[in-house]
């Protein structure tokens, strides 16, 4: 873990709220440029700033709420925050409920993996995913009474699920 990442994990609520405000300003400009409407909510919890964009009545956020688009916008937003604060940001961006939809997809992946293990497999590996998604998977696996760990490096980092010892 780099010093910059370590510092980001020990941010105060005020610092996280500042990150959220900077991110909200960035996203608001993007929505204006794209001529899209959305309500922006900011929250600070679990050592991260969370920025959610929700569709107002008649707004169309479908264009931005695709998983790949949200991931790319999240990275751009993190860079915008880092440029203003000088500190690596781990903020989470949600557009139109995309994070809940992704959590549901991950839950299905975990269920299928556990079914393979219950069917006799020693372990089940999931595809590579972001650290945030791996964290969600670890939580889902633990809730089901199984064990998980991350393996691999960089873009190949993935989760392997096994029976709890």
PDB file of C-alpha atoms in Angstrom:
ATOM      1  CA  UNK A   1       0.000   0.000   0.000  1.00  0.00           C
ATOM      2  CA  UNK A   2       1.422   3.392  -0.930  1.00  0.00           C
ATOM      3  CA  UNK A   3       1.595   6.297   1.516  1.00  0.00           C
ATOM      4  CA  UNK A   4      -1.004   8.133  -0.574  1.00  0.00           C
ATOM      5  CA  UNK A   5      -3.434   5.183  -0.339  1.00  0.00           C
ATOM      6  CA  UNK A   6      -2.717   4.824   3.388  1.00  0.00           C
ATOM      7  CA  UNK A   7      -3.504   8.520   3.940  1.00  0.00           C
ATOM      8  CA  UNK A   8      -6.750   8.132   1.984  1.00  0.00           C
ATOM      9  CA  UNK A   9      -7.877   5.345   4.325  1.00  0.00           C
ATOM     10  CA  UNK A  10      -7.529   7.555   7.400  1.00  0.00           C
ATOM     11  CA  UNK A  11      -9.497  10.584   6.238  1.00  0.00           C
ATOM     12  CA  UNK A  12     -11.716  12.533   8.621  1.00  0.00           C
ATOM     13  CA  UNK A  13     -15.412  12.925   7.966  1.00  0.00           C
ATOM     14  CA  UNK A  14     -14.780  16.591   7.073  1.00  0.00           C
ATOM     15  CA  UNK A  15     -12.151  15.562   4.509  1.00  0.00           C
ATOM     16  CA  UNK A  16     -14.485  12.950   3.037  1.00  0.00           C
ATOM     17  CA  UNK A  17     -17.290  15.509   2.842  1.00  0.00           C
ATOM     18  CA  UNK A  18     -14.904  17.873   1.039  1.00  0.00           C
ATOM     19  CA  UNK A  19     -14.123  15.077  -1.449  1.00  0.00           C
ATOM     20  CA  UNK A  20     -17.859  14.548  -1.900  1.00  0.00           C
ATOM     21  CA  UNK A  21     -18.436  18.252  -2.542  1.00  0.00           C
ATOM     22  CA  UNK A  22     -15.649  18.423  -5.130  1.00  0.00           C
ATOM     23  CA  UNK A  23     -16.950  15.260  -6.802  1.00  0.00           C
ATOM     24  CA  UNK A  24     -20.519  16.586  -6.806  1.00  0.00           C
ATOM     25  CA  UNK A  25     -19.380  19.812  -8.496  1.00  0.00           C
ATOM     26  CA  UNK A  26     -17.514  17.771 -11.123  1.00  0.00           C
ATOM     27  CA  UNK A  27     -20.499  15.480 -11.778  1.00  0.00           C
ATOM     28  CA  UNK A  28     -22.898  18.431 -11.858  1.00  0.00           C
ATOM     29  CA  UNK A  29     -20.805  20.052 -14.606  1.00  0.00           C
ATOM     30  CA  UNK A  30     -20.819  16.762 -16.526  1.00  0.00           C
ATOM     31  CA  UNK A  31     -24.606  16.517 -16.236  1.00  0.00           C
ATOM     32  CA  UNK A  32     -24.962  20.127 -17.444  1.00  0.00           C
ATOM     33  CA  UNK A  33     -22.691  19.499 -20.432  1.00  0.00           C
ATOM     34  CA  UNK A  34     -24.621  16.304 -21.242  1.00  0.00           C
ATOM     35  CA  UNK A  35     -27.952  18.097 -20.783  1.00  0.00           C
ATOM     36  CA  UNK A  36     -29.058  15.485 -18.226  1.00  0.00           C
ATOM     37  CA  UNK A  37     -30.942  16.084 -15.009  1.00  0.00           C
ATOM     38  CA  UNK A  38     -30.109  14.403 -11.751  1.00  0.00           C
ATOM     39  CA  UNK A  39     -30.167  14.933  -8.016  1.00  0.00           C
ATOM     40  CA  UNK A  40     -26.801  14.487  -6.311  1.00  0.00           C
ATOM     41  CA  UNK A  41     -26.487  13.084  -2.780  1.00  0.00           C
ATOM     42  CA  UNK A  42     -23.232  12.998  -0.812  1.00  0.00           C
ATOM     43  CA  UNK A  43     -22.450  10.700   2.104  1.00  0.00           C
ATOM     44  CA  UNK A  44     -19.302   9.843   4.059  1.00  0.00           C
ATOM     45  CA  UNK A  45     -19.066   6.370   5.605  1.00  0.00           C
ATOM     46  CA  UNK A  46     -16.634   3.483   5.988  1.00  0.00           C
ATOM     47  CA  UNK A  47     -13.689   5.753   5.158  1.00  0.00           C
ATOM     48  CA  UNK A  48     -15.064   6.724   1.745  1.00  0.00           C
ATOM     49  CA  UNK A  49     -17.065   9.507   0.183  1.00  0.00           C
ATOM     50  CA  UNK A  50     -20.170   8.240  -1.631  1.00  0.00           C
ATOM     51  CA  UNK A  51     -21.703  10.332  -4.399  1.00  0.00           C
ATOM     52  CA  UNK A  52     -25.058   9.233  -5.808  1.00  0.00           C
ATOM     53  CA  UNK A  53     -26.805  10.658  -8.846  1.00  0.00           C
ATOM     54  CA  UNK A  54     -30.502   9.893  -8.924  1.00  0.00           C
ATOM     55  CA  UNK A  55     -32.875  10.585 -11.763  1.00  0.00           C
ATOM     56  CA  UNK A  56     -35.450  13.254 -11.246  1.00  0.00           C
ATOM     57  CA  UNK A  57     -38.889  12.889 -12.789  1.00  0.00           C
ATOM     58  CA  UNK A  58     -38.483  12.416 -16.542  1.00  0.00           C
ATOM     59  CA  UNK A  59     -34.669  12.402 -16.451  1.00  0.00           C
ATOM     60  CA  UNK A  60     -32.774   9.792 -18.432  1.00  0.00           C
ATOM     61  CA  UNK A  61     -29.634   8.551 -16.699  1.00  0.00           C
ATOM     62  CA  UNK A  62     -29.575   5.224 -18.570  1.00  0.00           C
ATOM     63  CA  UNK A  63     -26.740   6.490 -20.748  1.00  0.00           C
ATOM     64  CA  UNK A  64     -24.531   7.043 -17.701  1.00  0.00           C
ATOM     65  CA  UNK A  65     -25.669   4.166 -15.477  1.00  0.00           C
ATOM     66  CA  UNK A  66     -24.073   1.313 -17.442  1.00  0.00           C
ATOM     67  CA  UNK A  67     -21.421  -0.402 -15.256  1.00  0.00           C
ATOM     68  CA  UNK A  68     -18.491   0.383 -17.570  1.00  0.00           C
ATOM     69  CA  UNK A  69     -19.552   4.032 -17.835  1.00  0.00           C
ATOM     70  CA  UNK A  70     -19.995   4.412 -14.070  1.00  0.00           C
ATOM     71  CA  UNK A  71     -16.556   2.856 -13.507  1.00  0.00           C
ATOM     72  CA  UNK A  72     -14.919   5.232 -15.998  1.00  0.00           C
ATOM     73  CA  UNK A  73     -16.732   8.263 -14.559  1.00  0.00           C
ATOM     74  CA  UNK A  74     -15.746   7.189 -11.056  1.00  0.00           C
ATOM     75  CA  UNK A  75     -12.071   7.137 -12.068  1.00  0.00           C
ATOM     76  CA  UNK A  76     -12.349  10.559 -13.731  1.00  0.00           C
ATOM     77  CA  UNK A  77     -14.124  11.938 -10.666  1.00  0.00           C
ATOM     78  CA  UNK A  78     -11.431  10.508  -8.378  1.00  0.00           C
ATOM     79  CA  UNK A  79      -8.798  12.238 -10.515  1.00  0.00           C
ATOM     80  CA  UNK A  80     -10.693  15.530 -10.300  1.00  0.00           C
ATOM     81  CA  UNK A  81     -10.820  15.218  -6.502  1.00  0.00           C
ATOM     82  CA  UNK A  82      -7.148  14.270  -6.296  1.00  0.00           C
ATOM     83  CA  UNK A  83      -6.212  17.262  -8.451  1.00  0.00           C
ATOM     84  CA  UNK A  84      -7.977  19.620  -6.007  1.00  0.00           C
ATOM     85  CA  UNK A  85      -6.967  17.931  -2.730  1.00  0.00           C
ATOM     86  CA  UNK A  86      -3.584  16.429  -3.600  1.00  0.00           C
ATOM     87  CA  UNK A  87      -4.701  13.162  -1.992  1.00  0.00           C
ATOM     88  CA  UNK A  88      -5.733   9.854  -3.607  1.00  0.00           C
ATOM     89  CA  UNK A  89      -9.510   9.454  -3.405  1.00  0.00           C
ATOM     90  CA  UNK A  90     -11.401   6.188  -2.902  1.00  0.00           C
ATOM     91  CA  UNK A  91     -14.804   7.765  -3.482  1.00  0.00           C
ATOM     92  CA  UNK A  92     -17.630   5.632  -4.771  1.00  0.00           C
ATOM     93  CA  UNK A  93     -19.909   6.908  -7.516  1.00  0.00           C
ATOM     94  CA  UNK A  94     -23.412   5.576  -8.059  1.00  0.00           C
ATOM     95  CA  UNK A  95     -25.561   6.658 -10.988  1.00  0.00           C
ATOM     96  CA  UNK A  96     -29.214   5.719 -11.142  1.00  0.00           C
ATOM     97  CA  UNK A  97     -28.854   2.774  -8.745  1.00  0.00           C
ATOM     98  CA  UNK A  98     -25.961   1.211 -10.673  1.00  0.00           C
ATOM     99  CA  UNK A  99     -24.179   0.109  -7.477  1.00  0.00           C
ATOM    100  CA  UNK A 100     -27.235  -1.769  -6.173  1.00  0.00           C
ATOM    101  CA  UNK A 101     -27.630  -3.431  -9.560  1.00  0.00           C
ATOM    102  CA  UNK A 102     -23.947  -4.453  -9.531  1.00  0.00           C
ATOM    103  CA  UNK A 103     -24.240  -5.764  -5.954  1.00  0.00           C
ATOM    104  CA  UNK A 104     -27.172  -7.930  -7.105  1.00  0.00           C
ATOM    105  CA  UNK A 105     -25.063  -9.257 -10.019  1.00  0.00           C
ATOM    106  CA  UNK A 106     -22.203 -10.049  -7.634  1.00  0.00           C
ATOM    107  CA  UNK A 107     -24.611 -11.849  -5.281  1.00  0.00           C
ATOM    108  CA  UNK A 108     -25.671 -14.070  -8.190  1.00  0.00           C
ATOM    109  CA  UNK A 109     -22.011 -14.803  -9.029  1.00  0.00           C
ATOM    110  CA  UNK A 110     -21.360 -15.734  -5.393  1.00  0.00           C
ATOM    111  CA  UNK A 111     -24.435 -17.984  -5.312  1.00  0.00           C
ATOM    112  CA  UNK A 112     -23.309 -19.851  -8.447  1.00  0.00           C
ATOM    113  CA  UNK A 113     -19.763 -20.206  -7.064  1.00  0.00           C
ATOM    114  CA  UNK A 114     -21.045 -21.582  -3.751  1.00  0.00           C
ATOM    115  CA  UNK A 115     -23.288 -24.010  -5.631  1.00  0.00           C
ATOM    116  CA  UNK A 116     -20.168 -25.314  -7.442  1.00  0.00           C
ATOM    117  CA  UNK A 117     -18.392 -25.782  -4.098  1.00  0.00           C
ATOM    118  CA  UNK A 118     -21.433 -27.508  -2.581  1.00  0.00           C
ATOM    119  CA  UNK A 119     -21.436 -29.713  -5.695  1.00  0.00           C
ATOM    120  CA  UNK A 120     -17.913 -30.925  -4.890  1.00  0.00           C
ATOM    121  CA  UNK A 121     -15.491 -28.305  -6.214  1.00  0.00           C
ATOM    122  CA  UNK A 122     -12.651 -27.428  -3.808  1.00  0.00           C
ATOM    123  CA  UNK A 123     -12.846 -23.752  -4.740  1.00  0.00           C
ATOM    124  CA  UNK A 124     -14.459 -21.349  -7.167  1.00  0.00           C
ATOM    125  CA  UNK A 125     -12.696 -18.358  -8.735  1.00  0.00           C
ATOM    126  CA  UNK A 126     -14.628 -15.276  -9.790  1.00  0.00           C
ATOM    127  CA  UNK A 127     -13.589 -12.994 -12.658  1.00  0.00           C
ATOM    128  CA  UNK A 128     -11.253 -10.037 -12.026  1.00  0.00           C
ATOM    129  CA  UNK A 129     -12.945  -7.007 -10.478  1.00  0.00           C
ATOM    130  CA  UNK A 130     -12.221  -3.745  -8.687  1.00  0.00           C
ATOM    131  CA  UNK A 131     -11.193  -3.611  -5.031  1.00  0.00           C
ATOM    132  CA  UNK A 132     -14.620  -2.221  -4.127  1.00  0.00           C
ATOM    133  CA  UNK A 133     -16.377  -5.105  -5.880  1.00  0.00           C
ATOM    134  CA  UNK A 134     -14.033  -7.633  -4.246  1.00  0.00           C
ATOM    135  CA  UNK A 135     -14.890  -6.102  -0.856  1.00  0.00           C
ATOM    136  CA  UNK A 136     -18.595  -6.574  -1.611  1.00  0.00           C
ATOM    137  CA  UNK A 137     -17.908 -10.185  -2.636  1.00  0.00           C
ATOM    138  CA  UNK A 138     -15.929 -10.864   0.563  1.00  0.00           C
ATOM    139  CA  UNK A 139     -18.875  -9.544   2.610  1.00  0.00           C
ATOM    140  CA  UNK A 140     -21.401 -11.624   0.646  1.00  0.00           C
ATOM    141  CA  UNK A 141     -19.273 -14.770   0.976  1.00  0.00           C
ATOM    142  CA  UNK A 142     -18.811 -14.275   4.735  1.00  0.00           C
ATOM    143  CA  UNK A 143     -22.588 -13.807   5.144  1.00  0.00           C
ATOM    144  CA  UNK A 144     -23.021 -17.234   3.521  1.00  0.00           C
ATOM    145  CA  UNK A 145     -20.504 -18.868   5.900  1.00  0.00           C
ATOM    146  CA  UNK A 146     -17.752 -19.440   3.331  1.00  0.00           C
ATOM    147  CA  UNK A 147     -14.187 -18.106   3.035  1.00  0.00           C
ATOM    148  CA  UNK A 148     -12.785 -15.852   0.303  1.00  0.00           C
ATOM    149  CA  UNK A 149      -9.487 -14.265  -0.537  1.00  0.00           C
ATOM    150  CA  UNK A 150      -8.160 -12.084  -3.334  1.00  0.00           C
ATOM    151  CA  UNK A 151      -5.499 -13.479  -5.668  1.00  0.00           C
ATOM    152  CA  UNK A 152      -3.568 -12.047  -8.603  1.00  0.00           C
ATOM    153  CA  UNK A 153      -2.150  -8.637  -9.361  1.00  0.00           C
ATOM    154  CA  UNK A 154      -3.475  -5.477 -10.957  1.00  0.00           C
ATOM    155  CA  UNK A 155      -6.224  -5.962 -13.538  1.00  0.00           C
ATOM    156  CA  UNK A 156      -6.113  -9.745 -12.960  1.00  0.00           C
ATOM    157  CA  UNK A 157      -6.906  -9.513  -9.217  1.00  0.00           C
ATOM    158  CA  UNK A 158      -9.882 -11.756  -8.468  1.00  0.00           C
ATOM    159  CA  UNK A 159     -11.622 -13.535  -5.608  1.00  0.00           C
ATOM    160  CA  UNK A 160     -11.394 -17.247  -4.826  1.00  0.00           C
ATOM    161  CA  UNK A 161     -14.094 -18.788  -2.640  1.00  0.00           C
ATOM    162  CA  UNK A 162     -13.588 -21.905  -0.496  1.00  0.00           C
ATOM    163  CA  UNK A 163     -15.339 -23.621   2.392  1.00  0.00           C
ATOM    164  CA  UNK A 164     -14.677 -21.991   5.756  1.00  0.00           C
ATOM    165  CA  UNK A 165     -12.166 -23.938   7.813  1.00  0.00           C
TER     166      UNK A 165
END
